Amino acid sequence: MADERSQAERWVSFAAGIVTPVTLISTLLFYFGYVSARSQYEYFGIDVDTIGLSTQDYVMRSPQPLLVPLLVLTLLAVAALLVHNAIHPTATAVRRSTRVIVVVLLLGVAGLLAYPLLGQMPYYALVVPMVIGLAAAALAYATYLRSRLDPPTRAPRVLIGLLAVVTVTCAFWATATTAQYSGRGVAKGDARNLDHFPAVILDTKEKLALRSPGLEETALRPGAGQTFNYRYRGLRLLVVGENRMFLVPQNWTASNTTLVVPLNDSIRVQFAFQNDPP
């Protein structure tokens, strides 16, 4: 009985060791996918929370904004290992390098404190965390080398641990900023190629009084059983949310607006074929 209980506890511990990292990874994927989608649809005037995307939708959107940060972090790790294997530092060189790294770290912290003055500068939210994070990682490494070159000196584990926390935090900040930039880049790419989205012919019972350029409004002839009175052309399907569609004009202008229509019997939707004969 005791052996069975011990085996069950081992299985529970093993499963918990798997579930925890998977949950953490899923949470990170959801967050970065959400940041990217929020930036993307803000470009079209939409609050992403009004769309009603699911957790799976956000997770599926995360690989694109995470591709560049993961590649950069991997290359930096490889470069750090190559440098570690190639160099033969001396105590004097490490002390001099430490001074330079501390100066760079202080400059990064000064940039962080100067956010009210510098926060609107282009790429501020990407440069500042990269400077602080790389300087913190380099300072932790230099601290480790000093303890190796001077055996009586113990490596200050608390300091190295705090610098590691700073490095991870800055990496998270820079990655979130990259996801935001990625979402805005996707939105601008979509705006340049709105003709790639499905063409929508929208029939409504009431006149919508749309003012975006390029839209065509046609009054439908009344007839027996005809409940729709107006037809609109020149719309493209941007995204389908929870019981609603978000439509945009097929030609981008600064005066365009996004049309939100419910998926119910108040409208009739047709999707046009692409003009590409088989």
Coordinates of C-alpha atoms in Angstrom, one line a residue:
M1 CA 0.0 0.0 0.0
A2 CA 2.8 2.4 0.9
D3 CA 4.6 1.5 -2.3
E4 CA 1.5 2.3 -4.4
R5 CA 1.1 5.6 -2.6
S6 CA 4.8 6.5 -3.2
Q7 CA 4.5 5.6 -6.9
A8 CA 1.3 7.7 -7.2
E9 CA 3.1 10.7 -5.5
R10 CA 6.0 10.3 -8.0
W11 CA 3.5 10.4 -10.9
V12 CA 1.8 13.5 -9.5
S13 CA 5.1 15.2 -9.1
F14 CA 6.2 14.2 -12.6
A15 CA 2.9 15.5 -14.1
A16 CA 3.1 18.8 -12.1
G17 CA 6.7 19.3 -13.5
I18 CA 5.3 19.0 -17.0
V19 CA 2.0 21.0 -16.5
T20 CA 3.7 24.0 -14.9
P21 CA 6.1 24.8 -17.8
V22 CA 3.3 24.2 -20.3
T23 CA 1.0 26.5 -18.5
L24 CA 3.7 29.2 -18.3
I25 CA 4.5 28.9 -22.0
S26 CA 0.8 29.0 -22.9
T27 CA 0.3 32.1 -20.8
L28 CA 3.3 33.8 -22.5
L29 CA 2.0 32.8 -26.0
F30 CA -1.4 34.2 -25.1
Y31 CA 0.0 37.5 -23.8
F32 CA 2.3 38.2 -26.8
G33 CA -0.5 37.2 -29.2
Y34 CA -2.8 39.5 -27.4
V35 CA -0.4 42.4 -27.5
S36 CA 0.2 41.9 -31.2
A37 CA -3.5 41.6 -32.1
R38 CA -4.3 44.7 -30.0
S39 CA -1.8 46.8 -31.9
Q40 CA -3.0 45.4 -35.2
Y41 CA -6.7 46.2 -34.8
E42 CA -6.1 49.5 -33.1
Y43 CA -4.8 50.6 -36.5
F44 CA -8.3 50.1 -37.9
G45 CA -10.0 51.8 -34.9
I46 CA -11.0 48.6 -33.2
D47 CA -10.5 47.6 -29.5
V48 CA -9.5 44.0 -29.8
D49 CA -11.6 43.1 -26.7
T50 CA -14.8 44.0 -28.7
I51 CA -13.9 41.3 -31.3
G52 CA -14.3 38.4 -29.0
L53 CA -11.2 36.4 -30.0
S54 CA -10.6 33.2 -28.1
T55 CA -7.5 32.2 -26.1
Q56 CA -6.7 29.8 -29.0
D57 CA -6.9 32.7 -31.5
Y58 CA -4.3 34.7 -29.5
V59 CA -2.0 31.7 -29.0
M60 CA -2.2 31.0 -32.8
R61 CA -1.2 34.6 -33.5
S62 CA 1.8 34.6 -31.2
P63 CA 4.5 32.8 -33.4
Q64 CA 4.8 35.7 -35.8
P65 CA 5.7 38.4 -33.2
L66 CA 7.9 35.9 -31.3
L67 CA 9.9 34.7 -34.2
V68 CA 12.4 37.6 -34.3
P69 CA 12.9 37.9 -30.5
L70 CA 13.5 34.1 -30.1
L71 CA 16.0 34.2 -33.0
V72 CA 17.8 37.2 -31.6
L73 CA 18.0 35.7 -28.1
T74 CA 19.2 32.3 -29.5
L75 CA 21.9 34.1 -31.5
L76 CA 23.0 36.1 -28.5
A77 CA 23.3 33.0 -26.4
V78 CA 25.4 31.3 -29.1
A79 CA 27.6 34.4 -29.3
A80 CA 28.0 34.5 -25.6
L81 CA 29.1 30.8 -25.5
L82 CA 31.6 31.4 -28.3
V83 CA 33.1 34.4 -26.6
H84 CA 33.2 32.5 -23.2
N85 CA 35.2 29.7 -24.9
A86 CA 37.5 32.0 -26.8
I87 CA 38.6 34.6 -24.3
H88 CA 41.2 34.2 -21.5
P89 CA 40.4 37.1 -19.2
T90 CA 42.7 38.5 -16.6
A91 CA 41.7 40.1 -13.3
T92 CA 42.7 43.6 -14.6
A93 CA 40.7 43.2 -17.8
V94 CA 37.7 42.1 -15.9
R95 CA 37.9 45.0 -13.5
R96 CA 38.1 47.5 -16.4
S97 CA 35.3 45.8 -18.3
T98 CA 33.1 45.9 -15.2
R99 CA 33.6 49.7 -14.9
V100 CA 32.5 50.1 -18.6
I101 CA 29.5 47.8 -18.1
V102 CA 28.4 49.7 -14.9
V103 CA 28.5 53.0 -16.9
V104 CA 26.4 51.5 -19.7
L105 CA 23.9 50.1 -17.1
L106 CA 23.6 53.5 -15.4
L107 CA 23.0 55.1 -18.8
G108 CA 20.2 52.6 -19.4
V109 CA 18.7 53.3 -16.0
A110 CA 19.0 57.1 -16.6
G111 CA 17.1 56.6 -19.9
L112 CA 14.4 54.6 -18.0
L113 CA 14.0 57.4 -15.4
A114 CA 13.8 60.0 -18.2
Y115 CA 10.7 58.4 -19.7
P116 CA 8.6 61.5 -19.3
L117 CA 11.0 63.3 -21.5
L118 CA 12.1 60.6 -23.9
G119 CA 9.1 58.2 -23.9
Q120 CA 7.8 59.5 -27.2
M121 CA 11.1 59.0 -29.1
P122 CA 11.0 56.3 -31.8
Y123 CA 12.1 52.8 -30.6
Y124 CA 12.5 54.1 -27.0
A125 CA 10.6 51.1 -25.6
L126 CA 12.9 48.7 -27.5
V127 CA 16.3 50.4 -27.0
V128 CA 16.1 51.1 -23.3
P129 CA 15.3 47.5 -22.2
M130 CA 17.9 46.1 -24.5
V131 CA 20.6 48.4 -23.1
I132 CA 19.6 47.6 -19.5
G133 CA 19.2 43.9 -20.1
L134 CA 22.4 43.3 -22.0
A135 CA 24.4 45.4 -19.5
A136 CA 22.8 43.5 -16.5
A137 CA 23.7 40.1 -18.2
A138 CA 27.3 41.3 -18.9
L139 CA 27.7 42.6 -15.3
A140 CA 26.5 39.2 -13.9
Y141 CA 29.0 37.5 -16.1
A142 CA 31.8 39.8 -15.1
T143 CA 31.0 39.3 -11.5
Y144 CA 31.2 35.5 -12.0
L145 CA 34.6 35.9 -13.7
R146 CA 36.0 38.0 -10.9
S147 CA 35.0 35.2 -8.4
R148 CA 36.8 32.7 -10.6
L149 CA 40.0 34.7 -11.0
D150 CA 40.1 35.6 -7.4
P151 CA 39.5 32.3 -5.5
P152 CA 39.2 33.8 -2.0
T153 CA 36.3 36.0 -3.3
R154 CA 32.9 34.3 -3.3
A155 CA 30.5 35.0 -6.1
P156 CA 27.7 37.2 -4.7
R157 CA 24.8 35.0 -5.6
V158 CA 22.2 37.5 -4.5
L159 CA 23.7 40.1 -6.9
I160 CA 23.9 37.7 -9.7
G161 CA 20.3 36.6 -9.0
L162 CA 19.0 40.1 -9.0
L163 CA 20.9 40.9 -12.3
A164 CA 19.3 37.8 -13.8
V165 CA 15.9 39.0 -12.8
V166 CA 16.6 42.4 -14.4
T167 CA 17.8 40.6 -17.6
V168 CA 14.7 38.4 -17.8
T169 CA 12.4 41.4 -17.1
C170 CA 14.0 43.5 -19.8
A171 CA 13.9 40.6 -22.3
F172 CA 10.1 40.3 -21.6
W173 CA 9.7 44.1 -22.1
A174 CA 11.6 44.1 -25.3
T175 CA 9.7 41.1 -26.6
A176 CA 6.4 42.7 -25.8
T177 CA 7.5 45.8 -27.6
T178 CA 8.5 43.8 -30.6
A179 CA 5.1 42.1 -30.6
Q180 CA 3.4 45.5 -30.6
Y181 CA 5.6 46.7 -33.5
S182 CA 4.8 43.4 -35.3
G183 CA 1.1 43.9 -34.9
R184 CA 1.2 47.5 -36.3
G185 CA 3.4 46.3 -39.2
V186 CA 0.8 43.6 -40.0
A187 CA -2.0 46.1 -39.9
K188 CA -0.2 48.5 -42.3
G189 CA 0.5 45.5 -44.6
D190 CA -3.2 44.6 -44.6
A191 CA -4.1 48.2 -45.3
R192 CA -1.9 48.2 -48.4
N193 CA -3.5 45.0 -49.6
L194 CA -7.2 45.2 -48.6
D195 CA -8.1 43.6 -51.9
H196 CA -6.7 40.3 -50.6
F197 CA -9.5 40.1 -48.0
P198 CA -12.8 38.5 -48.9
A199 CA -15.1 40.8 -50.9
V200 CA -18.5 41.3 -49.1
I201 CA -21.8 42.3 -50.6
L202 CA -24.0 43.6 -47.7
D203 CA -27.8 43.8 -47.9
T204 CA -29.6 45.7 -45.1
K205 CA -33.1 46.7 -44.2
E206 CA -32.2 50.2 -43.2
K207 CA -30.0 52.8 -44.9
L208 CA -26.5 52.9 -43.3
A209 CA -25.4 56.3 -44.5
L210 CA -21.8 55.2 -44.9
R211 CA -19.4 58.0 -45.8
S212 CA -16.2 56.1 -46.6
P213 CA -15.0 56.7 -50.1
G214 CA -15.3 53.9 -52.7
L215 CA -18.5 52.3 -51.3
E216 CA -21.5 51.8 -53.5
E217 CA -25.0 52.0 -52.2
T218 CA -27.9 50.6 -54.3
A219 CA -31.6 50.7 -53.5
L220 CA -33.1 47.3 -54.0
R221 CA -36.4 47.0 -55.8
P222 CA -39.3 46.1 -53.6
G223 CA -41.0 42.8 -54.2
A224 CA -42.9 40.0 -52.6
G225 CA -41.0 38.6 -49.7
Q226 CA -38.3 41.2 -50.1
T227 CA -37.2 42.4 -46.6
F228 CA -33.9 44.0 -47.6
N229 CA -33.9 47.5 -49.1
Y230 CA -30.3 48.5 -49.6
R231 CA -27.2 46.8 -51.0
Y232 CA -23.6 47.9 -50.3
R233 CA -20.5 47.0 -52.4
G234 CA -16.8 47.8 -51.9
L235 CA -16.5 46.2 -48.5
R236 CA -13.9 43.7 -47.3
L237 CA -14.1 41.3 -44.4
L238 CA -11.4 42.3 -41.9
V239 CA -12.2 39.8 -39.1
V240 CA -15.1 37.8 -37.8
G241 CA -15.7 38.1 -34.1
E242 CA -18.2 36.7 -31.7
N243 CA -21.6 37.0 -33.5
R244 CA -20.4 40.0 -35.5
M245 CA -18.3 40.9 -38.6
F246 CA -15.9 43.8 -39.0
L247 CA -15.9 45.2 -42.5
V248 CA -13.6 47.8 -44.0
P249 CA -13.7 49.7 -47.4
Q250 CA -11.6 48.0 -50.1
N251 CA -9.5 51.2 -50.6
W252 CA -7.6 52.7 -47.7
T253 CA -8.0 56.4 -46.9
A254 CA -7.5 58.3 -43.7
S255 CA -11.2 59.0 -43.5
N256 CA -12.2 55.3 -43.5
T257 CA -14.1 53.7 -40.7
T258 CA -14.7 50.1 -39.7
L259 CA -18.2 48.9 -40.0
V260 CA -19.5 46.4 -37.3
V261 CA -22.5 44.3 -38.4
P262 CA -24.2 41.6 -36.3
L263 CA -24.6 38.1 -37.6
N264 CA -28.4 37.9 -37.5
D265 CA -31.4 38.2 -39.7
S266 CA -31.1 42.0 -39.9
I267 CA -28.5 41.7 -42.7
R268 CA -27.8 39.5 -45.7
V269 CA -24.2 38.8 -46.6
Q270 CA -22.7 37.5 -49.9
F271 CA -19.0 36.7 -50.4
A272 CA -17.9 37.5 -54.0
F273 CA -15.6 35.1 -55.9
Q274 CA -12.1 36.4 -56.7
N275 CA -11.8 37.7 -60.3
D276 CA -9.4 34.9 -61.3
P277 CA -10.9 32.5 -63.9
P278 CA -9.9 28.8 -63.3

